[in-house]
CSV table of C-alpha atoms in Angstrom, one decimal:
chain,number,residue,atom,x,y,z
A,1,MET,CA,-17.7,1.4,-4.8
A,2,GLU,CA,-17.2,-2.2,-4.2
A,3,PRO,CA,-16.3,-2.6,0.2
A,4,VAL,CA,-12.2,-3.8,-0.4
A,5,ASN,CA,-11.5,-6.4,2.6
A,6,THR,CA,-9.5,-8.8,1.0
A,7,ILE,CA,-7.7,-8.9,-2.3
A,8,ASN,CA,-5.8,-11.8,-3.5
A,9,GLY,CA,-3.9,-13.2,-6.1
A,10,ARG,CA,-0.6,-12.4,-9.0
A,11,ALA,CA,0.9,-9.1,-9.3
A,12,TYR,CA,2.7,-7.5,-11.6
A,13,PRO,CA,5.9,-6.3,-10.1
A,14,PHE,CA,6.4,-3.1,-12.1
A,15,ALA,CA,8.5,-2.2,-9.7
A,16,GLN,CA,9.2,1.5,-11.4
A,17,LYS,CA,9.7,4.6,-9.8
A,18,ASN,CA,8.4,8.1,-10.4
A,19,VAL,CA,5.7,7.4,-12.3
A,20,ASP,CA,2.7,9.6,-13.4
A,21,THR,CA,0.0,10.0,-14.7
A,22,ASP,CA,0.4,10.6,-17.8
A,23,VAL,CA,2.1,6.9,-17.8
A,24,ILE,CA,-0.7,5.7,-16.3
A,25,ILE,CA,-3.5,7.4,-19.0
A,26,PRO,CA,-2.5,9.5,-21.9
A,27,SER,CA,-3.9,13.1,-21.6
A,28,HIS,CA,-6.3,12.1,-25.1
A,29,TRP,CA,-7.6,9.8,-23.2
A,30,LEU,CA,-8.4,12.6,-20.5
A,31,LYS,CA,-12.0,13.3,-22.8
A,32,THR,CA,-13.8,10.5,-22.1
A,33,ILE,CA,-16.9,11.2,-19.9
A,34,THR,CA,-16.8,8.4,-18.4
A,35,ARG,CA,-14.5,5.2,-16.7
A,36,GLU,CA,-15.6,2.7,-18.7
A,37,GLY,CA,-12.7,1.3,-21.4
A,38,LEU,CA,-9.7,4.0,-20.1
A,39,GLY,CA,-8.6,0.4,-18.9
A,40,ARG,CA,-7.9,-0.3,-22.9
A,41,GLY,CA,-5.4,3.4,-22.6
A,42,ALA,CA,-4.3,2.1,-19.5
A,43,PHE,CA,0.4,2.1,-19.2
A,44,GLU,CA,-0.4,3.3,-22.9
A,45,THR,CA,2.8,4.1,-24.3
A,46,LEU,CA,4.5,0.9,-22.3
A,47,ARG,CA,1.8,-1.2,-23.5
A,48,THR,CA,3.4,-0.8,-27.5
A,49,ASP,CA,5.5,-3.0,-26.7
A,50,PRO,CA,3.8,-6.9,-27.7
A,51,ASP,CA,6.1,-7.8,-24.6
A,52,ASN,CA,4.4,-5.4,-22.0
A,53,LEU,CA,3.8,-7.1,-18.1
A,54,PHE,CA,0.0,-5.1,-19.1
A,55,ASP,CA,-0.9,-7.4,-21.7
A,56,SER,CA,1.4,-10.6,-20.7
A,57,ALA,CA,-0.5,-13.9,-20.3
A,58,GLU,CA,1.0,-14.8,-16.8
A,59,PHE,CA,-0.1,-11.2,-15.4
A,60,LYS,CA,-3.5,-10.3,-17.4
A,61,GLY,CA,-5.9,-9.0,-14.6
A,62,SER,CA,-3.8,-9.0,-12.4
A,63,PRO,CA,-5.4,-7.2,-9.2
A,64,ILE,CA,-2.0,-5.4,-7.4
A,65,LEU,CA,0.0,-3.4,-8.6
A,66,ILE,CA,3.3,-3.4,-6.8
A,67,ALA,CA,5.0,0.5,-7.8
A,68,GLY,CA,8.1,2.1,-7.7
A,69,ASP,CA,9.1,5.6,-4.7
A,70,ASN,CA,6.8,7.9,-6.0
A,71,PHE,CA,3.7,5.9,-7.5
A,72,GLY,CA,1.2,8.6,-9.8
A,73,CYS,CA,3.3,11.6,-9.7
A,74,GLY,CA,2.6,14.4,-11.5
A,75,SER,CA,-0.7,15.4,-12.8
A,76,SER,CA,-3.6,15.1,-10.1
A,77,ARG,CA,-6.1,13.6,-12.5
A,78,GLU,CA,-9.0,11.3,-11.5
A,79,HIS,CA,-8.9,8.9,-14.3
A,80,ALA,CA,-5.7,7.0,-13.6
A,81,ALA,CA,-7.3,5.7,-10.6
A,82,TRP,CA,-10.8,4.9,-13.5
A,83,ALA,CA,-8.4,3.3,-15.1
A,84,LEU,CA,-6.4,1.5,-13.7
A,85,LEU,CA,-10.3,0.3,-11.9
A,86,ASP,CA,-10.3,0.1,-15.5
A,87,LEU,CA,-7.4,-2.2,-15.9
A,88,GLY,CA,-8.9,-5.2,-13.0
A,89,VAL,CA,-5.8,-3.1,-9.9
A,90,ARG,CA,-7.7,-3.2,-7.7
A,91,ALA,CA,-4.6,-2.1,-5.3
A,92,VAL,CA,-0.7,-0.7,-5.2
A,93,ILE,CA,2.0,-1.5,-3.7
A,94,ALA,CA,4.8,1.1,-2.8
A,95,PRO,CA,7.2,2.7,-1.0
A,96,SER,CA,5.5,6.1,-1.8
A,97,PHE,CA,2.4,8.2,-3.4
A,98,SER,CA,1.3,10.9,-4.5
A,99,ASP,CA,-0.7,13.1,-2.4
A,100,ILE,CA,-3.7,13.5,-4.3
A,101,PHE,CA,-3.2,10.3,-6.6
A,102,SER,CA,-4.1,8.1,-3.1
A,103,GLY,CA,-6.6,10.3,-2.2
A,104,ASN,CA,-7.6,10.0,-6.2
A,105,ALA,CA,-7.4,6.3,-5.7
A,106,PHE,CA,-9.0,5.7,-2.7
A,107,LYS,CA,-11.4,7.7,-3.2
A,108,ASN,CA,-12.5,5.7,-6.3
A,109,GLY,CA,-11.9,1.9,-3.9
A,110,ILE,CA,-8.6,1.8,-4.7
A,111,LEU,CA,-6.4,0.3,-1.7
A,112,THR,CA,-2.7,2.5,-1.5
A,113,VAL,CA,-0.4,-0.1,0.9
A,114,VAL,CA,2.5,1.5,1.9
A,115,LEU,CA,6.2,-0.5,2.1
A,116,PRO,CA,9.4,-0.5,2.8
A,117,GLN,CA,12.2,-0.1,-0.1
A,118,ALA,CA,13.1,-3.7,0.7
A,119,ALA,CA,9.4,-5.1,0.9
A,120,ILE,CA,9.0,-3.5,-2.1
A,121,ASP,CA,12.1,-5.8,-3.4
A,122,ARG,CA,10.9,-9.0,-1.7
A,123,LEU,CA,6.9,-9.2,-2.9
A,124,VAL,CA,8.2,-8.0,-6.6
A,125,GLU,CA,10.6,-11.2,-6.9
A,126,VAL,CA,7.7,-13.5,-5.1
A,127,ALA,CA,5.1,-12.2,-8.2
A,128,ARG,CA,7.2,-13.4,-10.8
A,129,THR,CA,6.1,-16.9,-10.0
A,130,GLU,CA,3.3,-17.3,-7.5
A,131,THR,CA,0.0,-14.7,-6.1
A,132,ILE,CA,0.8,-12.0,-2.9
A,133,HIS,CA,-1.5,-11.8,-0.2
A,134,ILE,CA,-3.8,-8.8,0.7
A,135,ASP,CA,-5.9,-8.2,4.3
A,136,LEU,CA,-7.2,-4.3,5.3
A,137,GLU,CA,-9.4,-5.5,8.7
A,138,HIS,CA,-5.2,-7.2,9.8
A,139,GLN,CA,-3.4,-4.3,7.7
A,140,THR,CA,-0.9,-7.2,5.6
A,141,VAL,CA,1.1,-8.3,2.6
A,142,THR,CA,1.2,-11.6,2.5
A,143,THR,CA,2.6,-14.0,0.3
A,144,PRO,CA,3.1,-18.2,0.3
A,145,PHE,CA,6.7,-18.1,1.2
A,146,GLN,CA,5.7,-17.1,5.0
A,147,ASP,CA,6.8,-13.1,4.2
A,148,ARG,CA,4.7,-10.6,6.3
A,149,TYR,CA,4.8,-7.5,6.4
A,150,THR,CA,2.2,-5.1,8.5
A,151,PHE,CA,1.1,-1.4,6.6
A,152,GLU,CA,-0.4,1.9,8.3
A,153,ILE,CA,-3.6,3.0,6.6
A,154,ASP,CA,-5.9,5.8,7.9
A,155,PRO,CA,-8.5,4.3,10.5
A,156,PHE,CA,-11.1,6.8,8.5
A,157,ARG,CA,-10.1,4.9,4.8
A,158,LYS,CA,-9.6,2.3,6.5
A,159,THR,CA,-13.3,2.2,7.8
A,160,CYS,CA,-14.0,3.7,3.9
A,161,LEU,CA,-13.0,0.5,2.0
A,162,LEU,CA,-14.3,-1.3,4.3
A,163,GLY,CA,-17.7,-1.1,3.7
A,164,GLY,CA,-17.8,0.2,0.2
A,165,LEU,CA,-18.2,3.6,1.5
A,166,ASP,CA,-18.0,6.9,-1.0
A,167,GLU,CA,-18.7,9.8,0.0
A,168,VAL,CA,-23.0,9.5,-1.8
A,169,GLY,CA,-21.9,6.7,0.7
A,170,LEU,CA,-20.7,7.9,3.6
A,171,THR,CA,-24.1,11.1,3.0
A,172,LEU,CA,-26.7,8.2,2.8
A,173,ALA,CA,-25.5,5.8,5.4
A,174,ARG,CA,-26.4,9.2,8.3
A,175,ASP,CA,-29.4,9.5,6.6
A,176,THR,CA,-31.7,9.5,9.8
A,177,ALA,CA,-29.3,11.9,11.6
A,178,ILE,CA,-30.6,13.9,8.2
A,179,GLY,CA,-33.4,13.5,8.7
A,180,ALA,CA,-33.6,13.9,12.3
A,181,PHE,CA,-31.9,17.1,12.2
A,182,GLU,CA,-34.2,18.1,9.6
A,183,ASP,CA,-36.8,18.5,11.4
A,184,THR,CA,-35.7,19.6,13.9
A,185,VAL,CA,-34.9,22.9,12.1
A,186,ARG,CA,-38.3,22.8,10.7
A,187,ALA,CA,-39.5,22.8,14.7
A,188,GLU,CA,-38.3,25.1,15.7
A,189,ARG,CA,-37.6,27.9,13.3
A,190,PRO,CA,-41.2,27.5,10.7
A,191,PHE,CA,-40.6,29.8,8.9
A,192,LEU,CA,-38.0,28.5,7.4
A,193,ALA,CA,-40.4,26.2,5.5
A,194,THR,CA,-43.0,28.9,4.3
A,195,GLY,CA,-39.0,31.1,3.1
A,196,VAL,CA,-40.4,33.9,5.0
A,197,ALA,CA,-37.1,35.6,5.7
A,198,ALA,CA,-36.7,35.7,9.9
């Protein structure tokens, strides 16, 4: 997982409410066994409109998505997070998220930022013409117009995102402690190594 510290760039001024995971990635894309290429299916039904936000020259490849309330509701498909990553999105800003989507986003290195609706409205306005800056270390979202919004994040999630640590990375980071524990167990219970029951 790539570390997340600062994310700076254009943002999709999407702002739709109650966007479920079937809108983020339709179910027929769930047959794949790889994460690569899922960006093509991201928001597929919306992208049938030739003037859609996600394929526009101005916003294509933006690292930030500004969404409406209850983003990621619906089924628990992790493919939604994979599709956003493959689309280039590293952070989603919204008034609220589905718990399952928020968890899947975190596990895949996507920062979810919760801000009040008034801040979302302002960021959507700014995003139409300017860049947005997110600083995870200082937990701020800023604009070139001196707008500054602070956000809360679980300290554990913040540490993992800053360090680029997924579940495997967290385990590997404790390799020395795990090895020491195994050495202690072997010394105290040698019968376990031979497979003989106590």
